[in-house]
Amino acid sequence: MIKQAEQFLEQCYKELGKTEAELRERTGAVTKEIEDTGSYTHTYEELEYGAKMAWRNSNRCIGRLFWNRLEVKDQRHLDTEEEVAGALREHIHEATNGGRIQSTISIFKPKTVAGGEVKIWNHQLLRYAGYETDEGIIGDPDSVALTKKALDMGWEGAGTPFDILPHIFHIDDREPVWYDVPEDIILEIPLRHPEYEWFRELNLRWYAVPIISDMRLEIGGVDYTCAPFNGWYMETEIGARNFADEFRYNLLPVVAEKMGLDTNRNSSLWKDRALLELNQAVLYSFQQDGVSLVDHHTAAWQFQVFQRNEHKQNRQVTGDWTWLNPPVSPATTPIFHQSFEDRMDSPNYFYQKCPFS
Ligand code: HEM
Ligand SMILES: N/C(=N/c1cccc(CO[C@@H]2CCNC2)c1)c1cccs1
């Protein structure tokens, strides 16, 4: 850990324009703390900048242009389930910001011998339940396992395709707890289409803010296993994946039928036409309701600006080409025509073992 801490402090203090003396003094203190206690405590400034560096290093993220504008909420002092549940609600409310979404991360106590580690079971703080029934799955198939856990713990879902799951988490090795998400902090957008009046009859909706709550933030050798973070959506995530994947809401056949397309022939490109109208509906609905969202062309252009900025700072932009390309019309973006080194630098966000199942 000492090596990782030294490397982080060196890069962080250099980028923050601190003196050699400040770096030497801090490195000495951190080394001593690690020798005495097995870990060390980041200053708020180190925590804030480390979380931003981790975003800047996220190879699969097309939205990295705004890496230096991240609201970092330091929740390392919270100890009880009630306090944690309150902080999760506060994150949702502050990040939503009435539709002008603010990129925010809440950082809870890291994994250390002192204990107090929080583990959130939800993939995202806002996500729909998935119910397995004899007639098939109602809601989000991706949520079936967690929904079963919630029902086993006493949660009662309304049984609609759009029931927001409760927050489920455990602290150290204590029993997991669940807390319903208050409706008044959940911003959702009902889907409609600029031309097709019938679209609203599909009764589709989606939540405004994607808040990833199951990844580990690593900064200088310290593991923040509970650090939920949000940005805003790129429309294709909802329109081309959540609603379009056969193993998610599988809506292409429904939309194509309503459009009167010939769904018996691949060569009619019915899937492609339905896909575009689904993404058009997402863009239109979010824009009508004044909720932050970016289209995949603008996002790709912003990523270009990010690359130019990083080049000016003599930093290499690493990336995962397979994820950086949007799932709709990828070759119409500059990303498709480039290649990227997929090296995982630290600080960064990592997957971690599923805490249930
Ligand atoms: C501000 C607007 C943002 C946009 C539009 C955006 C867009 C995206 C998109 C489209 C993906 C691919 C997701 C998928 O295909 O399922 C992604 C991945 C990712 N983003 Fe961003 N992002 C934003 C902000 C952020 C922030 C604030 C963070 C963290 C502080 C972040 C960290 C990541 C990470 C770690 C991944 C990879 C997730 C994985 O490997 O499963 N992004 N982003
Ligand atoms: N727009 C976003 N999209 C995502 C960013 C990271 C992850 C995900 C969802 O990843 C899932 C896991 C694998 N595919 C879907 C979506 C953001 C979420 C939080 C900050 S920005």
Short mmCIF file of N, CA, C and O in Angstrom, two decimals, residues 122-241:
data_model
loop_
_atom_site.label_atom_id
_atom_site.label_comp_id
_atom_site.label_asym_id
_atom_site.label_seq_id
_atom_site.Cartn_x
_atom_site.Cartn_y
_atom_site.Cartn_z
N ASN A 122 -27.68 -2.96 -4.32
CA ASN A 122 -28.25 -2.42 -5.56
C ASN A 122 -27.15 -2.13 -6.58
O ASN A 122 -26.09 -1.62 -6.21
N HIS A 123 -27.43 -2.38 -7.86
CA HIS A 123 -26.51 -1.99 -8.95
C HIS A 123 -26.55 -0.48 -9.14
O HIS A 123 -25.53 0.17 -9.35
N GLN A 124 -27.77 0.08 -9.04
CA GLN A 124 -27.94 1.53 -9.12
C GLN A 124 -28.92 1.94 -8.03
O GLN A 124 -29.81 1.16 -7.66
N LEU A 125 -28.81 3.17 -7.49
CA LEU A 125 -29.68 3.62 -6.41
C LEU A 125 -31.12 3.78 -6.88
O LEU A 125 -32.05 3.70 -6.09
N LEU A 126 -31.28 4.02 -8.20
CA LEU A 126 -32.64 4.02 -8.77
C LEU A 126 -32.66 2.96 -9.86
O LEU A 126 -31.85 3.02 -10.80
N ARG A 127 -33.53 1.95 -9.72
CA ARG A 127 -33.64 0.91 -10.74
C ARG A 127 -34.96 0.20 -10.53
O ARG A 127 -35.46 0.12 -9.40
N TYR A 128 -35.53 -0.36 -11.62
CA TYR A 128 -36.84 -1.00 -11.54
C TYR A 128 -36.72 -2.47 -11.17
O TYR A 128 -35.76 -3.14 -11.55
N ALA A 129 -37.73 -2.96 -10.44
CA ALA A 129 -37.78 -4.35 -10.03
C ALA A 129 -38.07 -5.24 -11.23
O ALA A 129 -38.54 -4.78 -12.27
N GLY A 130 -37.77 -6.54 -11.06
CA GLY A 130 -38.11 -7.53 -12.10
C GLY A 130 -38.75 -8.72 -11.42
O GLY A 130 -38.16 -9.31 -10.52
N TYR A 131 -40.03 -8.99 -11.81
CA TYR A 131 -40.79 -10.07 -11.15
C TYR A 131 -40.92 -11.26 -12.11
O TYR A 131 -41.40 -11.08 -13.24
N GLU A 132 -40.50 -12.43 -11.67
CA GLU A 132 -40.65 -13.64 -12.48
C GLU A 132 -42.07 -14.19 -12.25
O GLU A 132 -42.45 -14.46 -11.13
N THR A 133 -42.88 -14.28 -13.33
CA THR A 133 -44.25 -14.82 -13.19
C THR A 133 -44.43 -15.94 -14.21
O THR A 133 -43.60 -16.09 -15.11
N ASP A 134 -45.54 -16.67 -14.10
CA ASP A 134 -45.81 -17.77 -15.06
C ASP A 134 -45.91 -17.23 -16.48
O ASP A 134 -45.56 -17.92 -17.44
N GLU A 135 -46.38 -15.98 -16.63
CA GLU A 135 -46.52 -15.42 -17.99
C GLU A 135 -45.24 -14.71 -18.44
O GLU A 135 -45.24 -13.99 -19.43
N GLY A 136 -44.14 -14.86 -17.66
CA GLY A 136 -42.91 -14.17 -18.07
C GLY A 136 -42.53 -13.12 -17.04
O GLY A 136 -43.12 -13.03 -15.97
N ILE A 137 -41.53 -12.30 -17.38
CA ILE A 137 -41.00 -11.34 -16.41
C ILE A 137 -41.71 -10.00 -16.55
O ILE A 137 -41.87 -9.48 -17.66
N ILE A 138 -42.16 -9.46 -15.40
CA ILE A 138 -42.72 -8.10 -15.37
C ILE A 138 -41.62 -7.17 -14.84
O ILE A 138 -41.02 -7.45 -13.80
N GLY A 139 -41.31 -6.11 -15.59
CA GLY A 139 -40.29 -5.16 -15.16
C GLY A 139 -38.95 -5.44 -15.81
O GLY A 139 -38.88 -5.94 -16.93
N ASP A 140 -37.86 -5.14 -15.09
CA ASP A 140 -36.50 -5.25 -15.63
C ASP A 140 -35.90 -6.62 -15.32
O ASP A 140 -35.57 -6.91 -14.17
N PRO A 141 -35.71 -7.46 -16.35
CA PRO A 141 -35.14 -8.79 -16.11
C PRO A 141 -33.80 -8.74 -15.38
O PRO A 141 -33.47 -9.67 -14.63
N ASP A 142 -33.05 -7.65 -15.55
CA ASP A 142 -31.75 -7.52 -14.90
C ASP A 142 -31.88 -7.43 -13.38
O ASP A 142 -30.90 -7.59 -12.66
N SER A 143 -33.09 -7.16 -12.90
CA SER A 143 -33.30 -6.96 -11.46
C SER A 143 -33.95 -8.15 -10.77
O SER A 143 -34.26 -8.08 -9.58
N VAL A 144 -34.15 -9.26 -11.49
CA VAL A 144 -34.91 -10.40 -10.92
C VAL A 144 -34.27 -10.91 -9.62
O VAL A 144 -34.95 -11.06 -8.60
N ALA A 145 -32.94 -11.12 -9.61
CA ALA A 145 -32.29 -11.69 -8.42
C ALA A 145 -32.44 -10.76 -7.22
O ALA A 145 -32.84 -11.19 -6.13
N LEU A 146 -32.17 -9.48 -7.40
CA LEU A 146 -32.25 -8.53 -6.27
C LEU A 146 -33.70 -8.37 -5.81
O LEU A 146 -33.97 -8.24 -4.61
N THR A 147 -34.64 -8.42 -6.78
CA THR A 147 -36.06 -8.29 -6.41
C THR A 147 -36.49 -9.45 -5.51
O THR A 147 -37.20 -9.25 -4.52
N LYS A 148 -35.99 -10.65 -5.84
CA LYS A 148 -36.32 -11.82 -5.01
C LYS A 148 -35.79 -11.61 -3.59
O LYS A 148 -36.50 -11.85 -2.60
N LYS A 149 -34.58 -11.08 -3.47
CA LYS A 149 -33.99 -10.82 -2.16
C LYS A 149 -34.85 -9.80 -1.40
O LYS A 149 -35.15 -10.00 -0.22
N ALA A 150 -35.26 -8.75 -2.11
CA ALA A 150 -36.07 -7.71 -1.46
C ALA A 150 -37.39 -8.29 -0.96
O ALA A 150 -37.80 -8.07 0.18
N LEU A 151 -38.04 -9.11 -1.79
CA LEU A 151 -39.32 -9.72 -1.41
C LEU A 151 -39.10 -10.64 -0.21
O LEU A 151 -39.87 -10.63 0.76
N ASP A 152 -38.00 -11.40 -0.21
CA ASP A 152 -37.69 -12.30 0.91
C ASP A 152 -37.50 -11.51 2.21
O ASP A 152 -37.81 -11.99 3.29
N MET A 153 -37.00 -10.27 2.06
CA MET A 153 -36.72 -9.47 3.26
C MET A 153 -37.96 -8.73 3.75
O MET A 153 -37.89 -7.98 4.72
N GLY A 154 -39.10 -8.90 3.01
CA GLY A 154 -40.34 -8.28 3.48
C GLY A 154 -40.80 -7.10 2.66
O GLY A 154 -41.87 -6.54 2.88
N TRP A 155 -40.01 -6.68 1.67
CA TRP A 155 -40.44 -5.60 0.78
C TRP A 155 -41.62 -6.09 -0.05
O TRP A 155 -41.66 -7.23 -0.49
N GLU A 156 -42.61 -5.18 -0.26
CA GLU A 156 -43.75 -5.58 -1.10
C GLU A 156 -43.81 -4.65 -2.30
O GLU A 156 -44.05 -3.46 -2.14
N GLY A 157 -43.51 -5.18 -3.50
CA GLY A 157 -43.57 -4.36 -4.71
C GLY A 157 -45.00 -4.28 -5.22
O GLY A 157 -45.80 -5.16 -4.97
N ALA A 158 -45.29 -3.20 -5.96
CA ALA A 158 -46.64 -3.03 -6.49
C ALA A 158 -46.91 -3.98 -7.66
O ALA A 158 -48.03 -4.17 -8.09
N GLY A 159 -45.83 -4.56 -8.23
CA GLY A 159 -46.01 -5.53 -9.32
C GLY A 159 -46.14 -4.91 -10.70
O GLY A 159 -46.52 -5.57 -11.65
N THR A 160 -45.79 -3.59 -10.81
CA THR A 160 -45.83 -2.96 -12.14
C THR A 160 -44.46 -3.07 -12.80
O THR A 160 -43.48 -3.41 -12.14
N PRO A 161 -44.34 -2.81 -14.09
CA PRO A 161 -43.02 -2.91 -14.77
C PRO A 161 -42.05 -1.82 -14.35
O PRO A 161 -40.88 -1.86 -14.76
N PHE A 162 -42.53 -0.85 -13.55
CA PHE A 162 -41.68 0.28 -13.18
C PHE A 162 -41.72 0.58 -11.69
O PHE A 162 -41.96 1.71 -11.27
N ASP A 163 -41.44 -0.47 -10.86
CA ASP A 163 -41.40 -0.27 -9.40
C ASP A 163 -39.95 -0.02 -8.98
O ASP A 163 -39.09 -0.87 -9.21
N ILE A 164 -39.68 1.13 -8.37
CA ILE A 164 -38.31 1.43 -7.91
C ILE A 164 -37.97 0.53 -6.73
O ILE A 164 -38.71 0.45 -5.75
N LEU A 165 -36.87 -0.19 -6.84
CA LEU A 165 -36.44 -1.11 -5.78
C LEU A 165 -36.01 -0.34 -4.54
O LEU A 165 -35.52 0.79 -4.65
N PRO A 166 -36.13 -0.97 -3.35
CA PRO A 166 -35.63 -0.34 -2.12
C PRO A 166 -34.10 -0.39 -2.10
O PRO A 166 -33.49 -1.16 -2.83
N HIS A 167 -33.50 0.45 -1.24
CA HIS A 167 -32.04 0.38 -1.04
C HIS A 167 -31.77 -0.78 -0.09
O HIS A 167 -32.37 -0.85 0.99
N ILE A 168 -30.91 -1.69 -0.49
CA ILE A 168 -30.53 -2.82 0.36
C ILE A 168 -29.01 -2.77 0.57
O ILE A 168 -28.26 -2.64 -0.39
N PHE A 169 -28.58 -2.79 1.83
CA PHE A 169 -27.14 -2.78 2.09
C PHE A 169 -26.87 -3.40 3.45
O PHE A 169 -27.79 -3.58 4.26
N HIS A 170 -25.60 -3.76 3.69
CA HIS A 170 -25.22 -4.22 5.03
C HIS A 170 -23.91 -3.55 5.42
O HIS A 170 -23.13 -3.13 4.56
N ILE A 171 -23.71 -3.42 6.73
CA ILE A 171 -22.48 -2.80 7.26
C ILE A 171 -21.68 -3.87 8.00
O ILE A 171 -22.24 -4.60 8.83
N ASP A 172 -20.40 -4.01 7.68
CA ASP A 172 -19.56 -5.08 8.24
C ASP A 172 -20.28 -6.43 8.04
O ASP A 172 -20.76 -6.70 6.95
N ASP A 173 -20.41 -7.23 9.09
CA ASP A 173 -21.11 -8.51 8.87
C ASP A 173 -22.48 -8.49 9.55
O ASP A 173 -23.02 -9.53 9.89
N ARG A 174 -23.05 -7.28 9.71
CA ARG A 174 -24.38 -7.17 10.29
C ARG A 174 -25.43 -7.57 9.25
O ARG A 174 -25.16 -7.59 8.04
N GLU A 175 -26.67 -7.89 9.72
CA GLU A 175 -27.75 -8.29 8.82
C GLU A 175 -28.03 -7.20 7.79
O GLU A 175 -27.96 -6.01 8.13
N PRO A 176 -28.37 -7.58 6.54
CA PRO A 176 -28.71 -6.54 5.54
C PRO A 176 -30.01 -5.85 5.92
O PRO A 176 -30.89 -6.46 6.56
N VAL A 177 -30.15 -4.58 5.56
CA VAL A 177 -31.38 -3.81 5.82
C VAL A 177 -31.92 -3.29 4.50
O VAL A 177 -31.18 -3.22 3.52
N TRP A 178 -33.22 -2.94 4.48
CA TRP A 178 -33.78 -2.35 3.26
C TRP A 178 -34.59 -1.11 3.62
O TRP A 178 -35.21 -1.06 4.67
N TYR A 179 -34.53 -0.11 2.75
CA TYR A 179 -35.24 1.16 2.95
C TYR A 179 -35.91 1.56 1.64
O TYR A 179 -35.24 1.69 0.62
N ASP A 180 -37.24 1.75 1.66
CA ASP A 180 -37.94 2.23 0.46
C ASP A 180 -37.40 3.60 0.07
O ASP A 180 -36.97 4.38 0.94
N VAL A 181 -37.39 3.90 -1.23
CA VAL A 181 -36.96 5.21 -1.70
C VAL A 181 -38.19 6.12 -1.72
O VAL A 181 -39.16 5.83 -2.41
N PRO A 182 -38.17 7.23 -0.96
CA PRO A 182 -39.34 8.12 -0.92
C PRO A 182 -39.69 8.62 -2.32
O PRO A 182 -38.79 9.08 -3.05
N GLU A 183 -40.97 8.57 -2.70
CA GLU A 183 -41.36 8.95 -4.07
C GLU A 183 -41.00 10.39 -4.40
O GLU A 183 -40.67 10.72 -5.53
N ASP A 184 -41.01 11.26 -3.37
CA ASP A 184 -40.83 12.70 -3.69
C ASP A 184 -39.40 13.04 -4.11
O ASP A 184 -39.13 14.16 -4.55
N ILE A 185 -38.46 12.10 -4.00
CA ILE A 185 -37.10 12.41 -4.49
C ILE A 185 -36.82 11.71 -5.83
O ILE A 185 -35.73 11.84 -6.39
N ILE A 186 -37.81 10.94 -6.32
CA ILE A 186 -37.58 10.19 -7.58
C ILE A 186 -38.13 10.98 -8.76
O ILE A 186 -39.34 11.22 -8.86
N LEU A 187 -37.23 11.42 -9.65
CA LEU A 187 -37.68 12.12 -10.88
C LEU A 187 -37.72 11.10 -12.01
O LEU A 187 -36.71 10.44 -12.29
N GLU A 188 -38.90 10.95 -12.63
CA GLU A 188 -39.05 10.04 -13.76
C GLU A 188 -39.63 10.78 -14.96
O GLU A 188 -40.31 11.80 -14.79
N ILE A 189 -39.33 10.27 -16.16
CA ILE A 189 -39.81 10.89 -17.38
C ILE A 189 -40.75 9.93 -18.11
O ILE A 189 -40.33 8.82 -18.47
N PRO A 190 -42.03 10.30 -18.30
CA PRO A 190 -42.93 9.46 -19.11
C PRO A 190 -42.54 9.64 -20.58
O PRO A 190 -42.25 10.75 -21.03
N LEU A 191 -42.50 8.53 -21.33
CA LEU A 191 -42.01 8.59 -22.71
C LEU A 191 -43.11 8.89 -23.70
O LEU A 191 -44.18 8.29 -23.70
N ARG A 192 -42.82 9.88 -24.58
CA ARG A 192 -43.70 10.19 -25.70
C ARG A 192 -42.81 10.47 -26.91
O ARG A 192 -41.60 10.60 -26.76
N HIS A 193 -43.42 10.51 -28.11
CA HIS A 193 -42.65 10.67 -29.35
C HIS A 193 -43.10 11.96 -30.05
O HIS A 193 -44.29 12.30 -30.01
N PRO A 194 -42.17 12.70 -30.69
CA PRO A 194 -42.56 13.98 -31.31
C PRO A 194 -43.61 13.86 -32.40
O PRO A 194 -44.40 14.77 -32.60
N GLU A 195 -43.63 12.69 -33.12
CA GLU A 195 -44.64 12.55 -34.20
C GLU A 195 -45.71 11.51 -33.86
O GLU A 195 -46.89 11.70 -34.10
N TYR A 196 -45.28 10.35 -33.29
CA TYR A 196 -46.23 9.24 -33.09
C TYR A 196 -47.04 9.44 -31.81
O TYR A 196 -46.57 9.21 -30.71
N GLU A 197 -48.31 9.86 -31.97
CA GLU A 197 -49.19 10.07 -30.82
C GLU A 197 -49.41 8.77 -30.03
O GLU A 197 -49.56 8.77 -28.82
N TRP A 198 -49.37 7.61 -30.75
CA TRP A 198 -49.64 6.32 -30.08
C TRP A 198 -48.53 5.95 -29.09
O TRP A 198 -48.70 5.08 -28.25
N PHE A 199 -47.38 6.63 -29.19
CA PHE A 199 -46.22 6.18 -28.39
C PHE A 199 -46.52 6.26 -26.88
O PHE A 199 -46.16 5.37 -26.11
N ARG A 200 -47.28 7.31 -26.47
CA ARG A 200 -47.51 7.46 -25.03
C ARG A 200 -48.38 6.33 -24.48
O ARG A 200 -48.32 6.01 -23.29
N GLU A 201 -49.14 5.69 -25.37
CA GLU A 201 -50.01 4.59 -24.92
C GLU A 201 -49.20 3.35 -24.52
O GLU A 201 -49.71 2.44 -23.88
N LEU A 202 -47.91 3.34 -24.87
CA LEU A 202 -47.06 2.20 -24.44
C LEU A 202 -46.78 2.30 -22.95
O LEU A 202 -46.25 1.38 -22.34
N ASN A 203 -47.14 3.50 -22.39
CA ASN A 203 -46.95 3.71 -20.93
C ASN A 203 -45.53 3.40 -20.47
O ASN A 203 -45.32 2.77 -19.43
N LEU A 204 -44.56 3.91 -21.22
CA LEU A 204 -43.15 3.72 -20.84
C LEU A 204 -42.68 4.92 -20.04
O LEU A 204 -43.18 6.04 -20.21
N ARG A 205 -41.73 4.68 -19.14
CA ARG A 205 -41.12 5.77 -18.36
C ARG A 205 -39.70 5.34 -18.00
O ARG A 205 -39.35 4.17 -18.14
N TRP A 206 -38.85 6.25 -17.60
CA TRP A 206 -37.54 5.88 -17.09
C TRP A 206 -37.11 6.91 -16.04
O TRP A 206 -37.56 8.05 -16.10
N TYR A 207 -36.25 6.53 -15.12
CA TYR A 207 -35.80 7.47 -14.08
C TYR A 207 -34.71 8.38 -14.67
O TYR A 207 -34.01 8.02 -15.61
N ALA A 208 -34.61 9.56 -14.11
CA ALA A 208 -33.73 10.59 -14.67
C ALA A 208 -32.25 10.33 -14.41
O ALA A 208 -31.41 10.58 -15.27
N VAL A 209 -31.92 9.85 -13.20
CA VAL A 209 -30.51 9.85 -12.78
C VAL A 209 -29.94 8.43 -12.61
O VAL A 209 -30.42 7.66 -11.78
N PRO A 210 -28.92 8.09 -13.41
CA PRO A 210 -28.25 6.80 -13.24
C PRO A 210 -27.19 6.92 -12.13
O PRO A 210 -26.27 7.76 -12.24
N ILE A 211 -27.36 6.14 -11.06
CA ILE A 211 -26.41 6.26 -9.93
C ILE A 211 -25.81 4.88 -9.64
O ILE A 211 -26.42 4.05 -8.96
N ILE A 212 -24.61 4.61 -10.15
CA ILE A 212 -23.97 3.31 -10.00
C ILE A 212 -23.52 3.14 -8.56
O ILE A 212 -22.80 3.99 -8.02
N SER A 213 -23.98 2.06 -7.93
CA SER A 213 -23.74 1.93 -6.48
C SER A 213 -23.04 0.62 -6.12
O SER A 213 -22.96 0.28 -4.94
N ASP A 214 -22.51 -0.11 -7.12
CA ASP A 214 -21.88 -1.40 -6.78
C ASP A 214 -20.42 -1.48 -7.20
O ASP A 214 -19.85 -2.56 -7.25
N MET A 215 -19.79 -0.35 -7.50
CA MET A 215 -18.38 -0.39 -7.92
C MET A 215 -17.46 0.08 -6.79
O MET A 215 -17.89 0.78 -5.88
N ARG A 216 -16.22 -0.35 -6.87
CA ARG A 216 -15.21 -0.02 -5.86
C ARG A 216 -14.33 1.11 -6.39
O ARG A 216 -13.84 1.02 -7.51
N LEU A 217 -14.14 2.16 -5.59
CA LEU A 217 -13.25 3.27 -5.94
C LEU A 217 -11.92 3.03 -5.23
O LEU A 217 -11.88 2.92 -4.00
N GLU A 218 -10.85 2.90 -6.02
CA GLU A 218 -9.53 2.72 -5.42
C GLU A 218 -8.70 3.98 -5.60
O GLU A 218 -8.54 4.46 -6.73
N ILE A 219 -8.20 4.53 -4.47
CA ILE A 219 -7.35 5.72 -4.50
C ILE A 219 -6.11 5.44 -3.65
O ILE A 219 -6.23 5.17 -2.45
N GLY A 220 -4.94 5.43 -4.28
CA GLY A 220 -3.69 5.28 -3.53
C GLY A 220 -3.68 4.08 -2.60
O GLY A 220 -3.19 4.18 -1.48
N GLY A 221 -4.24 2.97 -3.06
CA GLY A 221 -4.20 1.74 -2.26
C GLY A 221 -5.34 1.61 -1.26
O GLY A 221 -5.47 0.59 -0.58
N VAL A 222 -6.19 2.63 -1.15
CA VAL A 222 -7.34 2.55 -0.24
C VAL A 222 -8.58 2.16 -1.04
O VAL A 222 -8.83 2.72 -2.11
N ASP A 223 -9.33 1.15 -0.54
CA ASP A 223 -10.50 0.63 -1.26
C ASP A 223 -11.78 1.21 -0.69
O ASP A 223 -12.18 0.86 0.43
N TYR A 224 -12.44 2.07 -1.48
CA TYR A 224 -13.75 2.60 -1.08
C TYR A 224 -14.79 1.71 -1.74
O TYR A 224 -15.13 1.86 -2.92
N THR A 225 -15.26 0.71 -0.98
CA THR A 225 -16.16 -0.29 -1.57
C THR A 225 -17.60 0.20 -1.62
O THR A 225 -18.46 -0.47 -2.19
N CYS A 226 -17.84 1.36 -1.04
CA CYS A 226 -19.16 1.99 -1.15
C CYS A 226 -18.96 3.45 -1.54
O CYS A 226 -18.61 4.28 -0.70
N ALA A 227 -19.14 3.73 -2.83
CA ALA A 227 -18.91 5.08 -3.37
C ALA A 227 -19.85 5.34 -4.54
O ALA A 227 -19.40 5.54 -5.68
N PRO A 228 -21.17 5.34 -4.30
CA PRO A 228 -22.12 5.55 -5.40
C PRO A 228 -21.86 6.87 -6.15
O PRO A 228 -21.60 7.88 -5.52
N PHE A 229 -21.90 6.78 -7.47
CA PHE A 229 -21.63 7.95 -8.30
C PHE A 229 -22.65 8.07 -9.43
O PHE A 229 -23.15 7.06 -9.92
N ASN A 230 -22.97 9.32 -9.81
CA ASN A 230 -23.90 9.54 -10.93
C ASN A 230 -23.38 10.58 -11.90
O ASN A 230 -22.62 11.47 -11.50
N GLY A 231 -23.84 10.45 -13.13
CA GLY A 231 -23.70 11.52 -14.12
C GLY A 231 -25.09 11.73 -14.65
O GLY A 231 -26.06 11.62 -13.88
N TRP A 232 -25.20 11.96 -15.97
CA TRP A 232 -26.52 11.93 -16.62
C TRP A 232 -26.46 10.86 -17.71
O TRP A 232 -25.40 10.30 -17.98
N TYR A 233 -27.58 10.50 -18.27
CA TYR A 233 -27.63 9.43 -19.27
C TYR A 233 -27.21 9.93 -20.65
O TYR A 233 -27.36 11.11 -20.99
N MET A 234 -26.72 9.00 -21.45
CA MET A 234 -26.65 9.18 -22.90
C MET A 234 -27.90 8.43 -23.39
O MET A 234 -28.18 7.32 -22.90
N GLU A 235 -28.64 9.00 -24.32
CA GLU A 235 -29.97 8.46 -24.65
C GLU A 235 -29.93 7.00 -25.08
O GLU A 235 -30.85 6.20 -24.77
N THR A 236 -28.83 6.57 -25.72
CA THR A 236 -28.78 5.19 -26.23
C THR A 236 -28.81 4.15 -25.11
O THR A 236 -29.24 3.01 -25.31
N GLU A 237 -28.38 4.56 -23.92
CA GLU A 237 -28.38 3.60 -22.80
C GLU A 237 -29.80 3.14 -22.49
O GLU A 237 -30.04 1.96 -22.18
N ILE A 238 -30.73 4.09 -22.60
CA ILE A 238 -32.14 3.78 -22.33
C ILE A 238 -32.81 3.23 -23.59
O ILE A 238 -33.42 2.15 -23.57
N GLY A 239 -32.65 3.97 -24.71
CA GLY A 239 -33.36 3.64 -25.95
C GLY A 239 -32.81 2.47 -26.72
O GLY A 239 -33.56 1.76 -27.41
N ALA A 240 -31.49 2.21 -26.61
CA ALA A 240 -30.91 1.15 -27.43
C ALA A 240 -30.50 -0.07 -26.62
O ALA A 240 -30.17 -1.11 -27.18
N ARG A 241 -30.51 0.03 -25.30
CA ARG A 241 -30.15 -1.09 -24.45
C ARG A 241 -31.25 -1.45 -23.46
O ARG A 241 -31.87 -2.49 -23.61
#
